[in-house]
Amino acid sequence: MGSLGCDPFFALLRAPGAARGENRGIFTALILMSLAMALSIPRIYLFVDPLLGGVNAANLILRYSLFTVFLILGLKLAAAFNAQGAARFIGGPAGRCVLAASVLLVTVLFLLSDLPRSSPGLSGYRDQVTVLAYSDAGRLYTAYVAACLVPALSAFALNSRQPGDIRFSAGLIALGMSAAVVHTLLSLFVWGLERGWWDTLLNYAAVIVVAFGLALMWNSHRMAKKHPKPGLLARAYGSFDKE
Amino acid sequence: MSVSAKAFQTWRAKAAPLESTADLCRLAGIKRSTLAQQLVRGKVSVSTVVQVARACDQDPVEVLSFFEEYRGLRDGVRAPTAAELISQVSYVCILEQVVARSRQPGIAPEELPELCPFPHRNSVRGWFEAVDPGDLRQRLSASTGVAPQNLSAQLTAGRLASALALEAARLAGVSLASGLVATGLLTPDECGWPPGGREQALAQLSDADLVILARDRLDALGKVLKKVENDEKSNSALLEQLG
């Protein structure tokens, strides 16, 4: 529930700025993240899906919006942290291929599955092989982007020469991305693992932590704009002169 | 570098036999809990020793020489060299001298702009570089076992442990107390730095040497500022992407 609350909240905080044209990318990502979170909640899902025909199209929308969120976040974070490797892997041919493959795979597997009635998280159809493959394929792209970002983000978070507030935010986002990777590895490679607490916890913790990290960045940016630092020379001389 | 609590108690019994610990702390302006903690741990910090010595109206240099770690300090005190004196003048004051000499040829010494008080934040690094014959870092690192990057980090932060400052002075062949003046542990007066010494040392410089000195200082400052500026630029670009 925490993740459901914090995403729209952080998105709303950015709404005035987005209206002025500031950083609409991250704003869109947060809105889509809120949408995805909302559709993960059975009550909302069972309300929305029947409106779309009751054939679980809402689940497909959820997958697509997550892909978009990770595409935006991946490109933005890679550019922000000056991670050329990550930027190449996400925005370059490799990244585009993984994205296209994921979209194709998800769409095809969705169409192949027999999903006549709304079922949150498709939990009622877990006996179909195509449904299982569908949810795994849905994680492919997110895990790929997250894995590309983790090294650069963690390196920044561990670099003591960087400012503390940005390091902390970078650390939070790195933590969230790592959780997404671990979640995917667990569900892809540990066959027969019961879907238990880790399934929910890792996912939602990841969302909360990433959203929180982004909110802190937004706050740092706002603060930096509000209180511009005095000239470098004056600052340097002031500190040289201090006892 | 701290001195052993046992040695401190021995000295104290001789120097201030009548004062209670509480009186001593009040006179020296240190917290009772601080001294108590240091005594319990068996190590009294050298700044505490200096403060207590001052409170007892004793010469801190003499008092420090009483302790094993600082033996020979008293006998190693000499007048500072011209380079050391000039290292304690900030770049702004040097520029003021250049301006004053340019505007008024043959200006009387008492009309020259006043020099800022020292030590200032660049004192430690300035002093170290002034006494460094070229390989002081390596030799200091070899003789004390402190890693060169640790030394550099301390100097960049404007600090130097008392033991290192003492050893650096010994290796550089200058007055043993000079480093402790630059780190602010001892005052210039306590270590035989003549009043007006910096002014005299500057007056000895020819116009050309003064300008070259100013150029070198600006050169070093420019490098530091450029680095800070680049870091700040990339950080604000980062926040621009995500904030």
Short mmCIF file of C-alpha atoms in Angstrom, two decimals:
data_model
loop_
_atom_site.label_atom_id
_atom_site.label_comp_id
_atom_site.label_asym_id
_atom_site.label_seq_id
_atom_site.Cartn_x
_atom_site.Cartn_y
_atom_site.Cartn_z
CA MET A 1 0.00 0.00 0.00
CA GLY A 2 2.95 2.27 0.74
CA SER A 3 4.11 2.08 -2.84
CA LEU A 4 0.64 2.85 -4.09
CA GLY A 5 0.60 5.97 -1.96
CA CYS A 6 4.10 7.29 -2.53
CA ASP A 7 4.25 7.11 -6.33
CA PRO A 8 1.27 9.35 -7.09
CA PHE A 9 2.32 11.59 -4.22
CA PHE A 10 5.83 12.12 -5.60
CA ALA A 11 4.37 12.51 -9.09
CA LEU A 12 1.99 15.20 -7.82
CA LEU A 13 4.89 17.06 -6.20
CA ARG A 14 6.45 17.31 -9.63
CA ALA A 15 3.21 18.27 -11.37
CA PRO A 16 3.66 22.07 -11.17
CA GLY A 17 7.19 21.78 -12.54
CA ALA A 18 6.05 19.42 -15.28
CA ALA A 19 3.33 21.91 -16.23
CA ARG A 20 6.09 24.48 -16.71
CA GLY A 21 7.89 22.02 -18.92
CA GLU A 22 10.53 20.88 -16.40
CA ASN A 23 11.56 17.27 -16.67
CA ARG A 24 8.38 15.76 -18.06
CA GLY A 25 10.21 12.48 -18.61
CA ILE A 26 10.56 11.61 -14.94
CA PHE A 27 7.04 12.93 -14.31
CA THR A 28 5.64 10.57 -16.95
CA ALA A 29 7.64 7.70 -15.49
CA LEU A 30 6.19 8.36 -12.03
CA ILE A 31 2.64 8.58 -13.41
CA LEU A 32 3.08 5.29 -15.28
CA MET A 33 4.64 3.75 -12.16
CA SER A 34 1.53 4.80 -10.21
CA LEU A 35 -0.66 3.28 -12.90
CA ALA A 36 1.25 0.00 -12.74
CA MET A 37 1.05 -0.05 -8.95
CA ALA A 38 -2.67 0.68 -9.07
CA LEU A 39 -3.26 -2.18 -11.50
CA SER A 40 -1.35 -4.54 -9.17
CA ILE A 41 -4.03 -4.03 -6.57
CA PRO A 42 -6.82 -6.62 -7.04
CA ARG A 43 -9.67 -4.26 -6.17
CA ILE A 44 -8.62 -1.67 -8.74
CA TYR A 45 -7.73 -4.33 -11.28
CA LEU A 46 -11.12 -5.97 -10.95
CA PHE A 47 -12.75 -2.59 -11.48
CA VAL A 48 -10.66 -1.50 -14.47
CA ASP A 49 -10.29 -4.76 -16.37
CA PRO A 50 -14.00 -5.39 -17.00
CA LEU A 51 -14.19 -1.91 -18.52
CA LEU A 52 -11.53 -3.02 -21.02
CA GLY A 53 -13.44 -6.12 -22.00
CA GLY A 54 -12.64 -8.40 -19.06
CA VAL A 55 -9.94 -10.35 -20.92
CA ASN A 56 -7.05 -9.16 -18.74
CA ALA A 57 -5.92 -6.48 -21.17
CA ALA A 58 -5.18 -4.40 -18.07
CA ASN A 59 -2.37 -6.79 -17.24
CA LEU A 60 -0.86 -6.21 -20.67
CA ILE A 61 -1.14 -2.46 -20.13
CA LEU A 62 0.63 -2.90 -16.81
CA ARG A 63 3.52 -4.68 -18.57
CA TYR A 64 3.79 -2.04 -21.28
CA SER A 65 3.78 0.81 -18.78
CA LEU A 66 6.53 -0.88 -16.77
CA PHE A 67 8.62 -1.18 -19.94
CA THR A 68 8.12 2.52 -20.60
CA VAL A 69 8.99 3.41 -17.01
CA PHE A 70 12.25 1.49 -17.21
CA LEU A 71 13.09 2.89 -20.62
CA ILE A 72 12.67 6.47 -19.36
CA LEU A 73 14.38 5.87 -16.01
CA GLY A 74 17.19 3.94 -17.67
CA LEU A 75 17.98 6.65 -20.19
CA LYS A 76 17.63 9.47 -17.66
CA LEU A 77 19.68 7.80 -14.94
CA ALA A 78 22.42 6.74 -17.34
CA ALA A 79 22.65 10.29 -18.69
CA ALA A 80 22.52 11.85 -15.22
CA PHE A 81 25.24 9.67 -13.75
CA ASN A 82 27.34 9.97 -16.85
CA ALA A 83 27.34 6.19 -17.28
CA GLN A 84 28.30 5.80 -20.91
CA GLY A 85 28.27 2.02 -20.72
CA ALA A 86 24.77 1.91 -19.29
CA ALA A 87 23.57 4.54 -21.78
CA ARG A 88 24.90 2.41 -24.65
CA PHE A 89 23.37 -0.79 -23.30
CA ILE A 90 19.96 0.81 -22.75
CA GLY A 91 19.67 3.32 -25.61
CA GLY A 92 21.87 1.48 -28.12
CA PRO A 93 21.04 -1.45 -30.42
CA ALA A 94 21.33 -4.02 -27.64
CA GLY A 95 18.82 -2.20 -25.48
CA ARG A 96 16.42 -1.68 -28.36
CA CYS A 97 16.62 -5.36 -29.25
CA VAL A 98 15.87 -6.46 -25.69
CA LEU A 99 12.95 -4.02 -25.54
CA ALA A 100 11.53 -5.11 -28.89
CA ALA A 101 11.95 -8.78 -28.01
CA SER A 102 10.26 -8.27 -24.64
CA VAL A 103 7.31 -6.41 -26.16
CA LEU A 104 6.91 -9.01 -28.89
CA LEU A 105 7.25 -11.94 -26.52
CA VAL A 106 4.82 -10.51 -24.02
CA THR A 107 2.25 -9.70 -26.68
CA VAL A 108 2.48 -13.08 -28.39
CA LEU A 109 2.38 -15.04 -25.13
CA PHE A 110 -0.58 -12.97 -24.00
CA LEU A 111 -2.47 -13.74 -27.19
CA LEU A 112 -1.61 -17.43 -26.95
CA SER A 113 -2.95 -17.70 -23.41
CA ASP A 114 -6.55 -18.45 -22.68
CA LEU A 115 -7.68 -15.72 -20.25
CA PRO A 116 -11.45 -15.46 -20.40
CA ARG A 117 -12.04 -13.76 -17.01
CA SER A 118 -10.38 -10.93 -15.08
CA SER A 119 -7.79 -12.25 -12.66
CA PRO A 120 -5.39 -9.90 -10.80
CA GLY A 121 -1.79 -10.84 -11.57
CA LEU A 122 -3.22 -13.67 -13.71
CA SER A 123 -3.05 -15.76 -10.56
CA GLY A 124 -6.00 -17.86 -11.65
CA TYR A 125 -4.17 -19.11 -14.73
CA ARG A 126 -0.86 -20.22 -13.30
CA ASP A 127 -1.44 -23.74 -14.63
CA GLN A 128 -0.92 -22.51 -18.21
CA VAL A 129 2.68 -22.64 -19.46
CA THR A 130 2.17 -19.58 -21.65
CA VAL A 131 1.01 -17.54 -18.65
CA LEU A 132 4.10 -18.46 -16.65
CA ALA A 133 6.31 -17.62 -19.62
CA TYR A 134 4.37 -14.39 -20.05
CA SER A 135 5.16 -13.16 -16.56
CA ASP A 136 8.82 -14.16 -16.90
CA ALA A 137 9.08 -12.35 -20.24
CA GLY A 138 7.57 -9.29 -18.57
CA ARG A 139 10.48 -9.18 -16.15
CA LEU A 140 13.18 -9.55 -18.76
CA TYR A 141 13.46 -5.93 -19.85
CA THR A 142 13.11 -4.40 -16.38
CA ALA A 143 15.84 -6.66 -15.02
CA TYR A 144 18.04 -5.88 -18.02
CA VAL A 145 17.79 -2.12 -17.50
CA ALA A 146 18.17 -2.43 -13.73
CA ALA A 147 21.30 -4.56 -14.13
CA CYS A 148 22.79 -2.01 -16.54
CA LEU A 149 22.27 0.80 -14.02
CA VAL A 150 23.37 -0.84 -10.77
CA PRO A 151 27.17 -0.61 -11.29
CA ALA A 152 27.23 3.11 -12.12
CA LEU A 153 24.75 4.01 -9.39
CA SER A 154 26.57 2.01 -6.71
CA ALA A 155 29.91 3.45 -7.77
CA PHE A 156 28.51 6.95 -7.35
CA ALA A 157 26.94 6.11 -4.00
CA LEU A 158 30.27 4.75 -2.71
CA ASN A 159 32.34 7.70 -3.96
CA SER A 160 33.10 9.84 -0.94
CA ARG A 161 34.11 12.79 -3.13
CA GLN A 162 30.52 13.31 -4.30
CA PRO A 163 27.97 15.35 -2.35
CA GLY A 164 26.23 13.36 0.37
CA ASP A 165 22.61 14.00 -0.58
CA ILE A 166 23.06 12.82 -4.16
CA ARG A 167 25.09 9.84 -2.98
CA PHE A 168 22.27 8.83 -0.66
CA SER A 169 19.67 9.10 -3.40
CA ALA A 170 21.89 7.19 -5.82
CA GLY A 171 22.31 4.52 -3.16
CA LEU A 172 18.54 4.22 -2.71
CA ILE A 173 17.93 3.89 -6.43
CA ALA A 174 20.76 1.37 -6.73
CA LEU A 175 19.18 -0.63 -3.91
CA GLY A 176 15.80 -0.61 -5.64
CA MET A 177 17.31 -1.65 -8.97
CA SER A 178 19.27 -4.45 -7.29
CA ALA A 179 16.07 -5.68 -5.67
CA ALA A 180 14.43 -5.79 -9.10
CA VAL A 181 17.35 -7.83 -10.47
CA VAL A 182 17.35 -10.23 -7.52
CA HIS A 183 13.61 -10.67 -7.83
CA THR A 184 13.90 -11.60 -11.47
CA LEU A 185 16.81 -13.96 -10.89
CA LEU A 186 14.87 -15.69 -8.11
CA SER A 187 11.75 -16.14 -10.21
CA LEU A 188 13.57 -17.09 -13.41
CA PHE A 189 16.22 -19.47 -12.18
CA VAL A 190 15.00 -20.94 -8.93
CA TRP A 191 12.45 -23.33 -10.31
CA GLY A 192 9.64 -24.42 -8.11
CA LEU A 193 10.21 -21.66 -5.60
CA GLU A 194 6.96 -20.88 -3.87
CA ARG A 195 5.65 -17.42 -4.56
CA GLY A 196 5.76 -16.15 -1.04
CA TRP A 197 6.66 -13.06 0.88
CA TRP A 198 9.74 -12.30 -1.25
CA ASP A 199 7.60 -11.92 -4.36
CA THR A 200 5.64 -9.02 -2.92
CA LEU A 201 8.30 -7.60 -0.65
CA LEU A 202 11.11 -7.29 -3.20
CA ASN A 203 8.86 -5.73 -5.82
CA TYR A 204 7.20 -3.16 -3.64
CA ALA A 205 10.30 -2.35 -1.64
CA ALA A 206 12.09 -1.70 -4.93
CA VAL A 207 9.37 0.66 -6.10
CA ILE A 208 9.24 2.56 -2.82
CA VAL A 209 13.01 2.92 -2.59
CA VAL A 210 13.43 4.11 -6.18
CA ALA A 211 10.54 6.55 -5.89
CA PHE A 212 11.98 7.87 -2.64
CA GLY A 213 15.44 8.29 -4.18
CA LEU A 214 13.96 10.24 -7.09
CA ALA A 215 11.96 12.41 -4.71
CA LEU A 216 15.14 13.28 -2.79
CA MET A 217 16.85 14.20 -6.06
CA TRP A 218 13.91 16.42 -6.91
CA ASN A 219 14.21 18.07 -3.51
CA SER A 220 17.98 18.57 -3.86
CA HIS A 221 17.42 20.16 -7.25
CA ARG A 222 14.73 22.45 -5.86
CA MET A 223 16.96 23.44 -2.95
CA ALA A 224 19.91 24.09 -5.24
CA LYS A 225 17.75 26.38 -7.36
CA LYS A 226 16.27 28.13 -4.34
CA HIS A 227 19.57 28.75 -2.56
CA PRO A 228 22.25 29.27 -5.19
CA LYS A 229 25.71 28.99 -3.66
CA PRO A 230 27.82 32.15 -3.42
CA GLY A 231 30.64 32.60 -5.91
CA LEU A 232 33.31 29.93 -5.89
CA LEU A 233 36.12 32.37 -5.21
CA ALA A 234 34.33 33.95 -2.25
CA ARG A 235 33.57 30.50 -0.87
CA ALA A 236 37.15 29.32 -1.31
CA TYR A 237 38.59 32.44 0.28
CA GLY A 238 36.08 32.33 3.12
CA SER A 239 37.08 28.80 3.96
CA PHE A 240 40.78 29.54 3.64
CA ASP A 241 40.36 32.35 6.10
CA LYS A 242 38.44 30.35 8.62
CA GLU A 243 40.41 29.45 11.70
CA MET B 1 49.46 12.18 18.70
CA SER B 2 48.34 11.75 22.26
CA VAL B 3 50.47 11.27 25.35
CA SER B 4 49.98 8.50 27.87
CA ALA B 5 47.63 9.26 30.73
CA LYS B 6 50.23 8.03 33.18
CA ALA B 7 52.82 10.53 31.95
CA PHE B 8 50.16 13.24 32.01
CA GLN B 9 49.32 12.51 35.65
CA THR B 10 53.03 12.55 36.56
CA TRP B 11 53.45 15.93 34.91
CA ARG B 12 50.29 17.26 36.48
CA ALA B 13 51.35 16.21 39.97
CA LYS B 14 54.44 18.36 39.51
CA ALA B 15 52.93 21.29 37.62
CA ALA B 16 49.62 21.75 39.38
CA PRO B 17 49.63 19.69 42.55
CA LEU B 18 46.94 21.71 44.28
CA GLU B 19 44.28 22.07 41.63
CA SER B 20 41.57 19.46 41.41
CA THR B 21 40.73 17.97 38.03
CA ALA B 22 37.57 20.09 37.99
CA ASP B 23 39.55 23.30 38.60
CA LEU B 24 42.02 22.35 35.92
CA CYS B 25 39.28 21.77 33.39
CA ARG B 26 37.57 25.03 34.26
CA LEU B 27 40.84 26.96 33.92
CA ALA B 28 41.75 25.24 30.67
CA GLY B 29 38.27 25.63 29.25
CA ILE B 30 37.77 21.94 28.49
CA LYS B 31 34.88 19.70 29.47
CA ARG B 32 35.40 17.60 32.55
CA SER B 33 33.94 14.59 30.81
CA THR B 34 36.42 14.98 27.95
CA LEU B 35 39.45 14.84 30.20
CA ALA B 36 37.96 12.08 32.34
CA GLN B 37 37.33 9.99 29.25
CA GLN B 38 40.84 10.55 27.96
CA LEU B 39 42.31 9.54 31.33
CA VAL B 40 40.21 6.38 31.42
CA ARG B 41 41.28 5.45 27.90
CA GLY B 42 44.90 5.98 28.93
CA LYS B 43 45.59 8.57 26.24
CA VAL B 44 45.42 12.33 26.70
CA SER B 45 45.15 14.31 23.49
CA VAL B 46 47.93 16.73 22.79
CA SER B 47 45.54 19.67 22.46
CA THR B 48 44.31 18.96 26.00
CA VAL B 49 47.91 18.98 27.23
CA VAL B 50 48.51 22.34 25.53
CA GLN B 51 45.32 23.85 26.93
CA VAL B 52 46.11 22.67 30.46
CA ALA B 53 49.68 23.96 30.15
CA ARG B 54 48.39 27.39 29.10
CA ALA B 55 45.92 27.38 31.97
CA CYS B 56 48.79 26.70 34.40
CA ASP B 57 50.79 29.60 32.90
CA GLN B 58 53.42 27.25 31.58
CA ASP B 59 55.16 27.30 28.22
CA PRO B 60 53.36 24.67 26.12
CA VAL B 61 56.52 23.89 24.14
CA GLU B 62 58.37 23.17 27.36
CA VAL B 63 55.51 21.09 28.70
CA LEU B 64 55.23 19.06 25.51
CA SER B 65 58.97 18.36 25.63
CA PHE B 66 58.38 16.66 28.99
CA PHE B 67 56.52 13.85 27.23
CA GLU B 68 58.25 10.94 25.59
CA GLU B 69 56.61 11.57 22.20
CA TYR B 70 57.75 15.20 22.03
CA ARG B 71 61.17 14.88 23.62
CA GLY B 72 63.60 17.29 22.04
CA LEU B 73 60.92 19.67 20.86
CA ARG B 74 62.16 22.50 23.07
CA ASP B 75 65.75 22.16 21.82
CA GLY B 76 64.58 21.90 18.23
CA VAL B 77 62.80 25.25 18.21
CA ARG B 78 64.43 27.79 15.95
CA ALA B 79 63.33 30.89 14.10
CA PRO B 80 61.10 30.13 11.10
CA THR B 81 62.57 30.42 7.63
CA ALA B 82 61.42 33.09 5.21
CA ALA B 83 59.64 30.47 3.09
CA GLU B 84 57.69 29.27 6.14
CA LEU B 85 56.72 32.82 7.04
CA ILE B 86 55.53 33.58 3.52
CA SER B 87 53.61 30.29 3.37
CA GLN B 88 51.38 31.68 6.13
CA VAL B 89 50.28 34.66 4.05
CA SER B 90 47.05 34.03 2.13
CA TYR B 91 46.94 34.62 -1.61
CA VAL B 92 44.60 37.60 -1.20
CA CYS B 93 47.09 39.36 1.08
CA ILE B 94 49.88 38.66 -1.41
CA LEU B 95 47.78 40.17 -4.20
CA GLU B 96 47.15 43.20 -2.00
CA GLN B 97 50.89 43.60 -1.60
CA VAL B 98 51.32 43.45 -5.38
CA VAL B 99 48.64 46.09 -5.84
CA ALA B 100 50.08 48.33 -3.11
CA ARG B 101 53.58 48.17 -4.55
CA SER B 102 52.24 48.85 -8.04
CA ARG B 103 50.21 51.88 -7.02
CA GLN B 104 52.74 53.49 -4.69
CA PRO B 105 56.39 52.98 -5.57
CA GLY B 106 58.62 53.00 -2.49
CA ILE B 107 55.68 52.61 -0.12
CA ALA B 108 56.55 52.78 3.56
CA PRO B 109 56.27 49.44 5.39
CA GLU B 110 53.63 50.76 7.78
CA GLU B 111 51.43 51.85 4.88
CA LEU B 112 51.31 48.37 3.37
CA PRO B 113 48.00 46.55 3.74
CA GLU B 114 47.71 44.51 6.89
CA LEU B 115 48.14 40.74 6.60
CA CYS B 116 45.28 38.46 7.63
CA PRO B 117 45.71 36.47 10.83
CA PHE B 118 47.03 32.92 10.63
CA PRO B 119 46.83 29.97 10.73
CA HIS B 120 44.09 29.86 8.11
CA ARG B 121 42.67 26.90 6.25
CA ASN B 122 45.48 26.71 3.74
CA SER B 123 48.16 27.06 6.43
CA VAL B 124 48.98 23.38 6.81
CA ARG B 125 49.28 22.62 3.12
CA GLY B 126 51.11 25.89 2.47
CA TRP B 127 53.62 25.17 5.22
CA PHE B 128 54.17 21.60 4.10
CA GLU B 129 54.86 22.67 0.54
CA ALA B 130 57.13 25.47 1.74
CA VAL B 131 59.42 23.12 3.68
CA ASP B 132 59.20 20.24 1.20
CA PRO B 133 62.53 19.75 -0.58
CA GLY B 134 60.75 17.53 -3.11
CA ASP B 135 60.47 14.13 -1.49
CA LEU B 136 59.02 15.00 1.91
CA ARG B 137 55.82 13.02 1.40
CA GLN B 138 57.67 9.84 0.56
CA ARG B 139 60.16 10.23 3.40
CA LEU B 140 57.46 11.10 5.91
CA SER B 141 55.41 8.15 4.77
CA ALA B 142 58.44 5.86 5.03
CA SER B 143 59.42 7.02 8.50
CA THR B 144 55.94 7.03 10.04
CA GLY B 145 54.26 4.23 8.12
CA VAL B 146 51.34 6.48 7.15
CA ALA B 147 50.22 5.84 3.55
CA PRO B 148 50.99 8.68 1.09
CA GLN B 149 47.34 8.94 0.06
CA ASN B 150 46.39 9.36 3.70
CA LEU B 151 48.94 12.19 3.99
CA SER B 152 47.56 13.86 0.89
CA ALA B 153 44.01 13.53 2.17
CA GLN B 154 44.98 15.20 5.46
CA LEU B 155 46.77 18.05 3.68
CA THR B 156 43.87 18.60 1.29
CA ALA B 157 41.50 18.80 4.25
CA GLY B 158 43.84 21.33 5.90
CA ARG B 159 44.84 18.98 8.71
CA LEU B 160 47.97 17.14 9.79
CA ALA B 161 48.29 14.95 12.86
CA SER B 162 50.68 16.45 15.41
CA ALA B 163 53.06 13.51 15.21
CA LEU B 164 53.26 13.91 11.43
CA ALA B 165 53.75 17.67 11.66
CA LEU B 166 56.61 17.14 14.12
CA GLU B 167 58.24 14.44 12.03
CA ALA B 168 57.83 16.46 8.82
CA ALA B 169 59.63 19.40 10.44
CA ARG B 170 62.41 17.07 11.63
CA LEU B 171 62.84 15.54 8.16
CA ALA B 172 62.75 18.93 6.45
CA GLY B 173 65.35 20.30 8.85
CA VAL B 174 63.30 23.27 10.01
CA SER B 175 62.24 24.38 13.48
CA LEU B 176 60.47 21.43 15.10
CA ALA B 177 57.54 23.55 16.30
CA SER B 178 56.76 25.09 12.90
CA GLY B 179 54.38 22.38 11.80
CA LEU B 180 52.50 22.65 15.07
CA VAL B 181 52.07 26.39 14.45
CA ALA B 182 50.64 25.71 11.02
CA THR B 183 48.21 23.13 12.38
CA GLY B 184 47.12 25.64 15.01
CA LEU B 185 48.13 23.52 18.01
CA LEU B 186 50.61 26.14 19.20
CA THR B 187 50.54 29.89 18.62
CA PRO B 188 53.28 31.64 16.66
CA ASP B 189 54.36 33.51 19.82
CA GLU B 190 54.83 30.28 21.76
CA CYS B 191 57.17 28.95 19.09
CA GLY B 192 59.40 31.97 18.66
CA TRP B 193 57.85 33.31 15.48
CA PRO B 194 58.82 37.01 15.53
CA PRO B 195 55.95 39.50 15.41
CA GLY B 196 55.94 41.16 12.00
CA GLY B 197 58.05 38.31 10.65
CA ARG B 198 55.78 37.68 7.69
CA GLU B 199 55.78 41.37 6.76
CA GLN B 200 59.59 41.44 6.89
CA ALA B 201 59.90 38.31 4.80
CA LEU B 202 57.59 39.81 2.17
CA ALA B 203 59.54 43.08 2.22
CA GLN B 204 62.69 41.10 1.39
CA LEU B 205 61.11 39.90 -1.84
CA SER B 206 61.94 41.87 -4.97
CA ASP B 207 59.01 43.04 -7.07
CA ALA B 208 59.62 40.29 -9.61
CA ASP B 209 59.77 37.59 -6.90
CA LEU B 210 56.57 38.91 -5.34
CA VAL B 211 54.75 38.73 -8.66
CA ILE B 212 56.07 35.21 -9.31
CA LEU B 213 54.92 34.19 -5.85
CA ALA B 214 51.47 35.61 -6.58
CA ARG B 215 51.40 33.78 -9.91
CA ASP B 216 52.27 30.47 -8.27
CA ARG B 217 49.57 30.91 -5.65
CA LEU B 218 46.97 31.80 -8.27
CA ASP B 219 48.08 28.87 -10.38
CA ALA B 220 47.53 26.43 -7.51
CA LEU B 221 44.22 28.07 -6.58
CA GLY B 222 43.05 27.98 -10.19
CA LYS B 223 43.64 24.23 -10.36
CA VAL B 224 41.66 23.60 -7.18
CA LEU B 225 38.81 25.85 -8.26
CA LYS B 226 38.65 24.29 -11.72
CA LYS B 227 38.20 20.88 -10.15
CA VAL B 228 35.46 22.06 -7.82
CA GLU B 229 33.77 23.89 -10.67
CA ASN B 230 33.77 20.78 -12.86
CA ASP B 231 32.37 18.66 -10.05
CA GLU B 232 29.62 21.18 -9.41
CA LYS B 233 28.79 21.43 -13.08
CA SER B 234 28.37 17.70 -13.46
CA ASN B 235 26.29 17.55 -10.29
CA SER B 236 23.92 20.26 -11.43
CA ALA B 237 23.62 18.51 -14.81
CA LEU B 238 22.75 15.37 -12.87
CA LEU B 239 20.03 17.10 -10.88
CA GLU B 240 18.77 18.76 -14.06
CA GLN B 241 18.20 15.27 -15.51
CA LEU B 242 16.47 13.80 -12.48
CA GLY B 243 15.15 16.67 -10.38
#
